[in-house]
XYZ file of C-alpha atoms in Angstrom:
557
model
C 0.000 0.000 0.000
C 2.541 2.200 0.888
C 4.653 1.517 -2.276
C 1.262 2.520 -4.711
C 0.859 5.624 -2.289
C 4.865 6.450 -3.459
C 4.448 5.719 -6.835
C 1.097 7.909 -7.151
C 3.270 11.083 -5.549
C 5.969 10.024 -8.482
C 3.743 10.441 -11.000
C 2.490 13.839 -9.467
C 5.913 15.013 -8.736
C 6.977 14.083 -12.747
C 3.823 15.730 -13.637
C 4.512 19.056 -12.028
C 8.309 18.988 -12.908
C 7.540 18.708 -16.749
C 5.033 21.586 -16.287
C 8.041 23.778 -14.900
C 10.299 21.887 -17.193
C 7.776 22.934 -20.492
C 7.066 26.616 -19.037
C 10.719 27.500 -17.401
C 11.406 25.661 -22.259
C 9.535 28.457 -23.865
C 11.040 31.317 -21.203
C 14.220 29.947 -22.203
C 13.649 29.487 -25.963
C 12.336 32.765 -25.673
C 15.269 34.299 -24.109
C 17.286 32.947 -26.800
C 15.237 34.527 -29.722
C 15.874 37.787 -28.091
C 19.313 37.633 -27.724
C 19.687 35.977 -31.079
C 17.930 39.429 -32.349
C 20.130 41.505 -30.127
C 23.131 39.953 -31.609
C 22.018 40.379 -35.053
C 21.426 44.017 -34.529
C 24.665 44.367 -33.085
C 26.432 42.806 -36.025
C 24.695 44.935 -38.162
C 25.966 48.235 -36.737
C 29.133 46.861 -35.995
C 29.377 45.698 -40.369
C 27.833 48.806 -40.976
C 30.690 50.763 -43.760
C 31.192 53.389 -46.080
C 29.762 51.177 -48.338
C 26.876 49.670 -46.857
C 25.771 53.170 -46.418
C 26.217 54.162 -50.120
C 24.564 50.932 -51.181
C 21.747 51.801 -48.737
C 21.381 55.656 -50.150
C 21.362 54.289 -53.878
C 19.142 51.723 -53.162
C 16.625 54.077 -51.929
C 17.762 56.868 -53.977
C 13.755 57.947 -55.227
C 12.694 57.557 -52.019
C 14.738 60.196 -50.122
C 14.865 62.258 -52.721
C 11.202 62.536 -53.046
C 10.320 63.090 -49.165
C 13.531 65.649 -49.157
C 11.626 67.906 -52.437
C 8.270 67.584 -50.373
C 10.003 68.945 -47.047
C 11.859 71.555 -49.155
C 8.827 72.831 -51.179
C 6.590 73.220 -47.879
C 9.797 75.322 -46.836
C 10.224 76.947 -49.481
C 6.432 78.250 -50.485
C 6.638 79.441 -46.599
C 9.673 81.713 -46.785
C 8.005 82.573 -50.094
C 4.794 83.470 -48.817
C 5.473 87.507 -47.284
C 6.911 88.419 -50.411
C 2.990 88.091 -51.879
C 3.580 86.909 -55.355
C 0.917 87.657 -57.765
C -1.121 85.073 -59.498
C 0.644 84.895 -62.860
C 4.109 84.994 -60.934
C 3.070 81.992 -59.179
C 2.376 80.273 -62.026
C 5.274 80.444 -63.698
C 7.030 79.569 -60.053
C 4.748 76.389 -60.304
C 5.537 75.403 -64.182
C 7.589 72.839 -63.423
C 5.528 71.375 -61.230
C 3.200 71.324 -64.551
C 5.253 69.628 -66.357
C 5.673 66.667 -63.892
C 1.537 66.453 -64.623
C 1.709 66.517 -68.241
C 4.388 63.950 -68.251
C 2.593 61.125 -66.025
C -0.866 62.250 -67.403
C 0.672 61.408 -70.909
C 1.472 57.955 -70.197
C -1.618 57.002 -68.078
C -3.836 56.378 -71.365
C -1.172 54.185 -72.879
C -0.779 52.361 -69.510
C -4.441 51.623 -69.015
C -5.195 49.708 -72.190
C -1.896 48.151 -72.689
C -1.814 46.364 -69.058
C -5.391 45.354 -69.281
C -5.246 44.412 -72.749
C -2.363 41.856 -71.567
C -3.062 41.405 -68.172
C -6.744 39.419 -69.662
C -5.474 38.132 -72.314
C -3.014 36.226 -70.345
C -5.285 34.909 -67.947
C -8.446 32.458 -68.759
C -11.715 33.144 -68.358
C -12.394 31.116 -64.833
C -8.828 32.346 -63.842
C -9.679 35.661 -64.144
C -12.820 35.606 -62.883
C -11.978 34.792 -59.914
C -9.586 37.578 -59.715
C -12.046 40.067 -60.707
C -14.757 38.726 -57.834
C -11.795 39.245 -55.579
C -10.058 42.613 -56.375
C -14.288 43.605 -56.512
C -15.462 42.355 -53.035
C -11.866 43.595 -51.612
C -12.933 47.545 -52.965
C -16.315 46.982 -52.027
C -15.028 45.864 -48.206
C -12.825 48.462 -48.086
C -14.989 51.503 -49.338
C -17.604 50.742 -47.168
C -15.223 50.472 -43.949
C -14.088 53.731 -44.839
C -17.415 55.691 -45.513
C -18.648 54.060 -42.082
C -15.006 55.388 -40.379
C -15.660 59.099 -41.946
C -19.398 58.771 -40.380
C -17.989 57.893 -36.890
C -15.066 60.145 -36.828
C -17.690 63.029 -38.016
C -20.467 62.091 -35.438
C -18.132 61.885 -32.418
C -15.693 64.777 -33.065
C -18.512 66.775 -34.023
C -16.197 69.850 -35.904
C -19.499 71.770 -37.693
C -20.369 73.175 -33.787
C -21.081 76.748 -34.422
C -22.423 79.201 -37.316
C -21.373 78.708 -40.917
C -21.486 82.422 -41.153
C -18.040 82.366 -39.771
C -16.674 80.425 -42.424
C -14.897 81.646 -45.543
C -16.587 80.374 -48.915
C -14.231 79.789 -51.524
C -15.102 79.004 -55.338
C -18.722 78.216 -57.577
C -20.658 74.941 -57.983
C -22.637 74.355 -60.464
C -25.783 72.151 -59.630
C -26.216 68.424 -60.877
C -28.831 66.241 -60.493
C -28.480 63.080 -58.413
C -30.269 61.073 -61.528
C -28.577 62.717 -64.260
C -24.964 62.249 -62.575
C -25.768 58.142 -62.124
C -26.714 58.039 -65.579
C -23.844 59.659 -66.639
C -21.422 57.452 -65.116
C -23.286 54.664 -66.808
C -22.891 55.892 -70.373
C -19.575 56.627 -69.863
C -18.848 52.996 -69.391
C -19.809 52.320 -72.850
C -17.890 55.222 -75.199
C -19.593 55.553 -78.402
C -16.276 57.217 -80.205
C -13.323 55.411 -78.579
C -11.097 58.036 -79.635
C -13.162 60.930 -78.187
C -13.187 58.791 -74.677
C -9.273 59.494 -74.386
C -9.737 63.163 -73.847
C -13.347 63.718 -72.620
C -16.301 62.600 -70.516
C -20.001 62.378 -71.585
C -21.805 65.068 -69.135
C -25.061 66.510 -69.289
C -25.438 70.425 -68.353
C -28.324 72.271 -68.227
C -29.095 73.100 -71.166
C -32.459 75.183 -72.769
C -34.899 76.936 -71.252
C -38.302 75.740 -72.475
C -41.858 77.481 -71.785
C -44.151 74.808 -70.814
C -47.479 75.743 -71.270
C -50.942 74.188 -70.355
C -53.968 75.350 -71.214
C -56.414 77.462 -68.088
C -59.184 75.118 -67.037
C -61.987 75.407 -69.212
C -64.939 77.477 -67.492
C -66.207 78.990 -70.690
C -67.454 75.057 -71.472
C -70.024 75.554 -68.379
C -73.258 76.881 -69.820
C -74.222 78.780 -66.533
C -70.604 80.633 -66.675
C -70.208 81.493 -69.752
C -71.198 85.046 -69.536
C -69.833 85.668 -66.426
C -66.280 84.689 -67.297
C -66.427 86.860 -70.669
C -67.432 90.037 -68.193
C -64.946 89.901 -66.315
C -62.148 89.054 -68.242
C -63.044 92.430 -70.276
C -63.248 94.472 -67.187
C -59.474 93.287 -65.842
C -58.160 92.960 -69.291
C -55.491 90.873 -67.579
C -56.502 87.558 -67.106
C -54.268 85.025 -68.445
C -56.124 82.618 -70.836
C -52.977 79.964 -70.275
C -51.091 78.790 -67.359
C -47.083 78.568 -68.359
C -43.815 76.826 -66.441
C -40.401 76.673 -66.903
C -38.360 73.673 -67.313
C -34.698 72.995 -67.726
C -33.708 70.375 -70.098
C -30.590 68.885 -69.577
C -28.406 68.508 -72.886
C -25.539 66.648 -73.948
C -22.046 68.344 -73.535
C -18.706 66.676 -72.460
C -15.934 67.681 -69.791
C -12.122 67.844 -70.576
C -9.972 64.741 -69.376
C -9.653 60.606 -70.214
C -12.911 58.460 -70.071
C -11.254 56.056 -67.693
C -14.359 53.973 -66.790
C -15.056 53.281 -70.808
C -11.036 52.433 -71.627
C -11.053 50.167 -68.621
C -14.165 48.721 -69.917
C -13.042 48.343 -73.676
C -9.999 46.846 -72.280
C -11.417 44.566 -69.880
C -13.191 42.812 -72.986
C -10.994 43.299 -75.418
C -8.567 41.807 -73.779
C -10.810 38.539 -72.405
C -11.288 38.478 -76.582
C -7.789 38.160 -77.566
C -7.627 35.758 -74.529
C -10.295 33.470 -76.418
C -8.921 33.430 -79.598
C -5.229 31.654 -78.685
C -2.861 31.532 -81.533
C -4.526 33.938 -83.486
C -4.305 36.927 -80.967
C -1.200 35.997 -80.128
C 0.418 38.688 -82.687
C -1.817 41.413 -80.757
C -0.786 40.264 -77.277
C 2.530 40.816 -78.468
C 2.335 44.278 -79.408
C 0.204 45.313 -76.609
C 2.418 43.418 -74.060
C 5.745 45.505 -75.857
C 4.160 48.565 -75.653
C 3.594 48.222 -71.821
C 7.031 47.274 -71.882
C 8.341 50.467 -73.806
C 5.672 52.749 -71.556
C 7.456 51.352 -67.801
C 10.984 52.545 -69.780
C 9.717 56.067 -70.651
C 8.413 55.848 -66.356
C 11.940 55.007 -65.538
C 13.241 57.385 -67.179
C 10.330 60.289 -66.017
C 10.802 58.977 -62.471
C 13.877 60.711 -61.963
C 12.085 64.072 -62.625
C 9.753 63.470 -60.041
C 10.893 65.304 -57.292
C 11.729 68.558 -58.478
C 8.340 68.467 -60.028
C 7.127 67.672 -56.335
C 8.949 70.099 -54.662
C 7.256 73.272 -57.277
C 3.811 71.632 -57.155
C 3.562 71.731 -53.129
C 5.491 74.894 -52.904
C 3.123 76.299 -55.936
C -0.452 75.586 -54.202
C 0.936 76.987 -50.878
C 1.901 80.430 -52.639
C -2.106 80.008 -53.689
C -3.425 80.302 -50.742
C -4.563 83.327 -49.928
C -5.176 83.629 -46.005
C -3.213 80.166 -44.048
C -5.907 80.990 -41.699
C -8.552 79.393 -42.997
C -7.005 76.424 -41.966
C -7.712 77.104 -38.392
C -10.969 77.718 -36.295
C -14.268 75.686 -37.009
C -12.411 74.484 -40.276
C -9.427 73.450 -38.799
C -11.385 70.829 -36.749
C -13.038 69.818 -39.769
C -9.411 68.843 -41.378
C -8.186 67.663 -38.117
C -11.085 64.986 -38.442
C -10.351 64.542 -41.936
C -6.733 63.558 -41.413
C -7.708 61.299 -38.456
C -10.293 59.318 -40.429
C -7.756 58.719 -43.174
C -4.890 57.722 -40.989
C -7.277 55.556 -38.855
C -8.296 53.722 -42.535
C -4.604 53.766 -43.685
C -2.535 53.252 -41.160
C -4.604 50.736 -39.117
C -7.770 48.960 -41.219
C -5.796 48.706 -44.821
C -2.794 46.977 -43.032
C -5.025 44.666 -40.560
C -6.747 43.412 -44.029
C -3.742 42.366 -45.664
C -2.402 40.928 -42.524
C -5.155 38.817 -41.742
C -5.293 37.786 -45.527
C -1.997 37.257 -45.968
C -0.205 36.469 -42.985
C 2.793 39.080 -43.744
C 4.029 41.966 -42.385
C 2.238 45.015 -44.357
C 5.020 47.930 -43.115
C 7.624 46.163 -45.509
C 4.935 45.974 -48.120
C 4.182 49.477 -47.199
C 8.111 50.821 -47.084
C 8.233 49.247 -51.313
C 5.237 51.805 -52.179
C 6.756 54.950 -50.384
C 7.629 56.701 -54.195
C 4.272 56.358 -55.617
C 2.266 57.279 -52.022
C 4.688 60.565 -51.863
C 4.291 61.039 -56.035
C 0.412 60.992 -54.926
C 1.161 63.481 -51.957
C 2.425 65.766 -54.433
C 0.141 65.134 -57.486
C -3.187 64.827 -56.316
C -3.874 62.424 -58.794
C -4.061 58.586 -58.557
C -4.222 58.278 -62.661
C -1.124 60.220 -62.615
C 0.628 58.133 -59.957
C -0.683 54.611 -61.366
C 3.063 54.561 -63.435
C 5.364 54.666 -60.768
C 2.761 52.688 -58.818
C 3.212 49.589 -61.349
C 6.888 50.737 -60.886
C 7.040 50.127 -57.276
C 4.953 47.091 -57.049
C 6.916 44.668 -59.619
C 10.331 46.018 -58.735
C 9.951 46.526 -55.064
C 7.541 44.010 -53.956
C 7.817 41.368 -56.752
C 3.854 41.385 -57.264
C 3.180 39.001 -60.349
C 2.690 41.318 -63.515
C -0.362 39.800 -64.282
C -1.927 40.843 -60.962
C -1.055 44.334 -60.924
C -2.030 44.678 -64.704
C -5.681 44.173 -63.549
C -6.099 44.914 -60.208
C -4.005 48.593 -60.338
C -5.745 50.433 -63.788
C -9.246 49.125 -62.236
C -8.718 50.699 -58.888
C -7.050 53.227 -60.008
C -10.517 54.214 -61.682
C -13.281 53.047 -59.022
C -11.720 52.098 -55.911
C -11.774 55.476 -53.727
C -11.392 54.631 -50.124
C -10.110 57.848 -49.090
C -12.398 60.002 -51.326
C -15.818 57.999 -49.993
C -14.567 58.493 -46.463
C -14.379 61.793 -47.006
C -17.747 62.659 -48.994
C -19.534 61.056 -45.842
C -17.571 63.237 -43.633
C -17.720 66.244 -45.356
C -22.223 65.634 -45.809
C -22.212 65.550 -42.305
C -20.084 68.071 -41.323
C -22.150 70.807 -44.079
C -25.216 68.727 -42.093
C -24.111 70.089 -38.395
C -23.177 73.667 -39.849
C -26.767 74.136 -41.061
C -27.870 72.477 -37.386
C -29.423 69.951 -39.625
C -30.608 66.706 -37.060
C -30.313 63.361 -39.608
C -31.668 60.575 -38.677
C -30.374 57.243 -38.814
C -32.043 56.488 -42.555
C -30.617 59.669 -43.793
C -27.296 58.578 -42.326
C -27.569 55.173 -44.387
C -28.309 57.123 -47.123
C -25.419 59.035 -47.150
C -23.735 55.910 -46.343
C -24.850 54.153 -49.352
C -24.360 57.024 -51.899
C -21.101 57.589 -50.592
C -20.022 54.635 -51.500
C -21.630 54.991 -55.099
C -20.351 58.086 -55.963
C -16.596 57.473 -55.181
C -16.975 54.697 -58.083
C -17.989 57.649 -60.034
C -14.900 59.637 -59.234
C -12.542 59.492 -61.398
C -8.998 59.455 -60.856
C -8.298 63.543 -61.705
C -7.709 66.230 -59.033
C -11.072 67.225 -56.753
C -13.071 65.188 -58.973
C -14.644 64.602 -55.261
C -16.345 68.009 -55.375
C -18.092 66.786 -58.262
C -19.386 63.821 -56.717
C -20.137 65.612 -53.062
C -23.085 67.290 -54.910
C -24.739 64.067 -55.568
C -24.181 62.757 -51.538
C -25.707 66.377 -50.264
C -28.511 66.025 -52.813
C -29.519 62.552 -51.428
C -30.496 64.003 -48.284
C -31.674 67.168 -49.111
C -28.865 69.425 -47.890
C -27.543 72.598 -49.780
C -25.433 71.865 -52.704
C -23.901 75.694 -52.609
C -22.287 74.960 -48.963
C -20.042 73.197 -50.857
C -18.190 76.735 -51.016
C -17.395 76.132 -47.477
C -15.140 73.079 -47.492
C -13.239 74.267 -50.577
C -10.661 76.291 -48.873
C -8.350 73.582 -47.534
C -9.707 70.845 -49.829
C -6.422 71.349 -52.616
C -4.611 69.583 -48.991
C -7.065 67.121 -48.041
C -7.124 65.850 -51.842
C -3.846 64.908 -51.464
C -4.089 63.158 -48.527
C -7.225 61.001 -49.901
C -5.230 60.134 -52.660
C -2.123 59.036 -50.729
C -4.883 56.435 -49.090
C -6.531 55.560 -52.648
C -3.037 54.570 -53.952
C -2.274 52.626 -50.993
C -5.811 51.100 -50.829
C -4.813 50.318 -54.641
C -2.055 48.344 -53.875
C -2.545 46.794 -51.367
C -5.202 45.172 -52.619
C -2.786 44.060 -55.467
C -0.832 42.357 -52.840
C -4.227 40.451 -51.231
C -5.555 39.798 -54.564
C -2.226 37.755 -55.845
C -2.028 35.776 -52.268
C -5.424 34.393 -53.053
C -4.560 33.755 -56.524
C -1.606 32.104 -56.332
C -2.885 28.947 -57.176
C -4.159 29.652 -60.155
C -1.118 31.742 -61.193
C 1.162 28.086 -60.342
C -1.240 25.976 -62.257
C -1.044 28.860 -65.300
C 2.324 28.779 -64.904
C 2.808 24.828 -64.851
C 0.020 24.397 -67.728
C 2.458 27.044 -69.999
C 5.910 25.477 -69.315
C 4.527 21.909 -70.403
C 3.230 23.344 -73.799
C 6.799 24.849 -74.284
C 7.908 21.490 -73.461
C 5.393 19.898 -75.844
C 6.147 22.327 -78.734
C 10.445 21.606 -78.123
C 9.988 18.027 -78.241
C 8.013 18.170 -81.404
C 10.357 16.886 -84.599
C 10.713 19.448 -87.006
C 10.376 18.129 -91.031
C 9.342 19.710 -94.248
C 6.007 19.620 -95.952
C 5.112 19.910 -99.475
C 2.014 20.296 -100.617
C 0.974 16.975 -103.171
C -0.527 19.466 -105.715
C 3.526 21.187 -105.476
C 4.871 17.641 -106.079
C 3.225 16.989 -109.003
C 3.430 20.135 -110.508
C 7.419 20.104 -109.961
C 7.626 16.688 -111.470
C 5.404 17.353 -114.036
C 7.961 20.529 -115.086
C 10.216 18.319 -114.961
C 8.779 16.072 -117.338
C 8.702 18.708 -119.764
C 12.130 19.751 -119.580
C-alpha cells in the first residue's frame, strides 16, 4: 500500500516537474530569440561601412529624394509666402511642377489599355474571374469600412459646432442632379467614339430653357358661366387665358480629361477576346504586351524628374493660398477629423486586411510603395501616380505582372477609399453647420451614396467636389455649402489620394495571395506546352498538288 501511495506522488511530482520543465522551455527558448535578435542588430551596426551606407542611399535613392523635395517645397512656399507673389508669378514659379503632370498624365492612357489588354489576355476566363470577384469584393469591403469610419469620426468629433457664417466660402458649384450624374457614369462605361473617350467625358449640363405651357381650365365650357367669365375678363383685361412653367432640359455636352471607366471597360473585354482566340491573338498580345514594356521605360526614365516636379507643385499651391488661416478655427477641426479618419483607414484597417489575408508583415509591403504614395502626396492624382505605382509594385515588392495589370488600372478608376470616407464626412459636417438633425435612414443614405459616388470619381484632381453634390442632394442638404469646405480641400485631396493609392495596392498584394494557385497551375500548364512544342520533330512539308506540278515541269524539260 505504501509503495502505490509512493508511486502515485511520483507520477504527481513528474507531472509538475515537466510543467516547470515545459514553461521554465519556452522562457528559455524565448530568451534565446531575443538575444539571437540583439546579436544580429549588433552585427549589423558593428558591419555597418562606407559602403553599406552608399549601397543603402542608392538603393533608396527615389525615395529620399522625393520626401527631401516635399520637405523643401513646404519650406520653401513658406519663406516665399510675405513676399505676396501675384497670381501669374506663381504660375510660372509652379511650371515645373506642370510639367511633372503633363508627363505622367501622358502615359496614363497608354498604360491603361496596354496592361489590361495583356493582363486578360493572359489569364483564362475562370482564372480571371476569380480575380475580378476578388479585387471587386476587396474595394467593395474596403470603401464601405471607410465611408462608415468618416461617419464615426464626423459624429463623435462633431467639428461643424457653431455658425457657418463664420466660415470663408471659396469658389462656384454648379448644380447636378443626383439622376442625371448616375446616368452619366453609366454611359460613360460604354464610349460611343473610342477616340473621343481618351480626352473627354459624356456630361449633361443644363441646357435650354423651355416654356411649358398648359392650357387654363376650361370654365367657358359651363353653360351657366359662360357670360360671367367673358365680363370679367373684359373688365381686368389681364386675365391670363394659359397657365405657363419653366423647365430645364438637360443637354448633352462633355468635360475635358480621359474616359477612364469606358477604356477600362473596352480593355477589360478586349482583352478577355484576344484571350479566347489563342494563336490567333497571339500577334496582338505581343504588341500590346511591348508597348507596356516600352511605356514602364519612358516611367523610368520620367521617375527621376519626379521630385523637383514635387517640390514646385507643393510649394506652388501653398503660394495660392490666400489667407493660411482658414485652416484654423471651425475648419481646422473639420481637417483635423479629416486627417484622423484617413490615418485611422490607412494606417490601421488597410494593413489589418492584408495581414489577416496574408499572414505578412504590411510595413515592408508598405516601405516598397513609399515613391508612388509621396508622387500621390504631391500630385493629387491617382491616374497620374498609377506609373510609378506599377513601378514600385513589380520592382519593389515582386507582385506578379499579371496581378497588378488588372487589379491597379481598375482601382485606379473606381476604388476610392479615401475620397468615400471623405464625402460622408464632409455631408455631415455641411449637415451640423446648417444644425441639420439626420436621422439614422438619412445617415444610411449618405452611407450608401457615398459609397456609389466614389466609383464615379474618377482618378483627376477634386473630382470629389463633383461627386459631393450628388451625396448632399440625397439628403436634401444645400449643394452651394459646398463653397465652405473648398478652402483647404487642394490639402485634403492629397491626402485622400495618398490612401486611394495605398488602398490600390494593397489590394494588389491580397488579390495575388489568393490567386496564387491559379497563377502556379497557369504557370505549370504554360511550361509543359513549351515542353510539348520543343519536343516536337521538325520536317518539311510539301504540298501533293507542289509535287506533281514540280515533277510534271520536270517532265517537260
Amino acid at each position: 500500500m505504501g509503495e502505490r501511495q509512493s508511486h502515485v506522488n511520483s507520477l504527481f511530482l513528474n507531472e509538475e516537474s515537466s510543467k516547470r520543465l515545459s514553461s521554465g522551455g519556452r522562457v528559455t527558448r524565448l530568451r534565446h530569440a531575443l538575444e539571437k535578435r540583439a546579436s544580429r542588430a549588433r552585427k549589423r551596426m558593428y558591419s555597418v561601412t562606407r559602403e553599406s551606407i552608399k549601397g543603402f542611399l542608392q538603393r533608396n535613392a527615389f525615395v529620399l529624394l522625393t520626401i527631401s523635395a516635399v520637405l523643401l517645397g513646404i519650406s520653401l512656399a513658406l519663406a516665399l509666402r510675405p513676399y505676396r507673389m501675384t497670381y501669374r508669378q506663381v504660375k510660372y514659379f509652379s511650371f515645373p511642377g506642370e510639367l511633372l503632370m503633363r508627363m505622367l498624365q501622358m502615359l496614363v492612357l497608354p498604360l491603361i489599355v496596354s496592361s489590361l489588354i495583356t493582363g486578360m489576355a493572359s489569364l483564362d476566363g475562370s482564372a480571371s474571374g476569380k480575380m475580378g470577384m476578388r479585387a471587386i469584393v476587396y474595394y467593395m469591403s474596403t470603401t464601405i469600412i471607410a465611408v462608415f469610419i468618416g461617419i464615426f469620426m464626423v459624429l463623435i468629433i462633431h467639428p461643424g459646432k457653431g455658425s457657418k457664417e463664420k466660415l470663408h466660402r471659396d469658389g462656384k458649384i454648379e448644380q447636378v442632379h443626383t439622376t442625371d450624374a448616375f446616368m452619366d457614369l453609366i454611359r460613360n462605361m460604354f464610349p460611343p467614339n473610342l477616340i473621343e473617350a481618351c480626352f473627354s467625358q459624356h456630361m449633361l449640363h443644363n441646357g435650354s430653357i423651355s416654356n411649358i405651357t398648359t392650357a387654363a381650365t376650361p370654365l367657358s365650357l359651363l353653360e351657366n358661366a359662360t357670360s360671367i367669365w367673358r365680363n370679367v375678363t373684359q373688365a381686368l383685361g389681364s386675365l391670363p387665358e394659359v397657365l405657363s412653367y419653366e423647365e430645364v432640359i438637360p443637354g448633352p455636352g462633355s468635360v475635358n480629361g480621359v474616359n477612364a471607366l469606358g477604356l477600362v471597360v473596352f480593355s477589360i473585354c478586349f482583352g478577355l477576346v484576344i484571350g479566347s482566340m489563342k494563336q490567333k491573338g497571339h500577334a496582338l498580345r505581343e504588341f500590346f504586351d511591348c508597348l507596356n514594356e516600352a511605356i514602364l521605360r519612358m516611367v523610368a526614365v520620367i521617375i527621376w524628374y519626379a521630385p523637383i516636379g514635387i517640390l514646385f507643385l507643393i510649394a506652388g499651391k501653398i503660394l495660392e493660398m490666400e489667407d493660411l488661416a482658414v485652416m484654423g478655427g471651425q475648419l481646422g477641426m473639420y481637417t483635423l477629423t479629416v486627417i484622423v479618419g484617413l490615418l485611422i483607414h490607412g494606417l490601421c484597417v488597410l494593413p489589418l486586411i492584408f495581414f489577416i489575408v496574408t499572414h505578412k508583415n504590411p510595413w515592408v509591403f508598405v516601405a516598397g510603395l513609399l515613391q508612388a504614395l509621396v508622387t500621390a502626396l504631391g500630385t493629387s492624382s491617382s491616374s497620374a501616380t498609377l506609373p510609378v505605382t506599377f513601378r514600385c509594385l513589380e520592382e519593389n515588392n515582386g507582385v506578379d505582372k499579371r496581378i497588378t495589370r488588372f487589379v491597379l488600372p481598375v482601382g485606379a478608376t473606381i476604388n476610392m477609399d479615401g475620397t468615400a470616407l471623405y464625402e460622408a464626412l464632409a455631408a455631415i459636417f455641411i449637415a451640423q453647420v446648417n444644425n441639420y438633425e439626420l436621422d439614422f435612414g438619412q445617415i444610411i443614405t449618405i452611407s450608401i451614396t457615398a459609397t456609389a459616388a466614389s466609383i464615379g470619381a474618377a482618378g483627376i484632381p477634386q473630382a470629389g467636389l463633383v461627386t459631393m453634390m450628388i451625396v448632399l442632394t440625397s439628403v436634401g442638404l444645400p449643394t452651394e455649402d459646398i463653397t465652405l469646405i473648398m478652402a483647404v480641400d487642394w490639402f485634403l485631396d492629397r491626402l485622400r489620394t495618398t490612401i486611394n493609392v495605398l488602398g490600390d495596392s494593397l489590394g494588389a498584394g491580397i488579390v495575388e495571395h489568393l490567386s496564387r494557385h491559379e497563377l502556379e497551375i497557369q504557370d505549370a500548364e504554360l511550361s509543359n506546352s513549351v515542353i510539348e512544342e520543343n519536343e516536337k520533330p521538325y520536317h518539311l512539308i510539301y504540298q501533293e498538288n507542289d509535287t506533281h506540278k514540280h515533277l510534271g515541269g520536270e517532265t517537260a524539260l
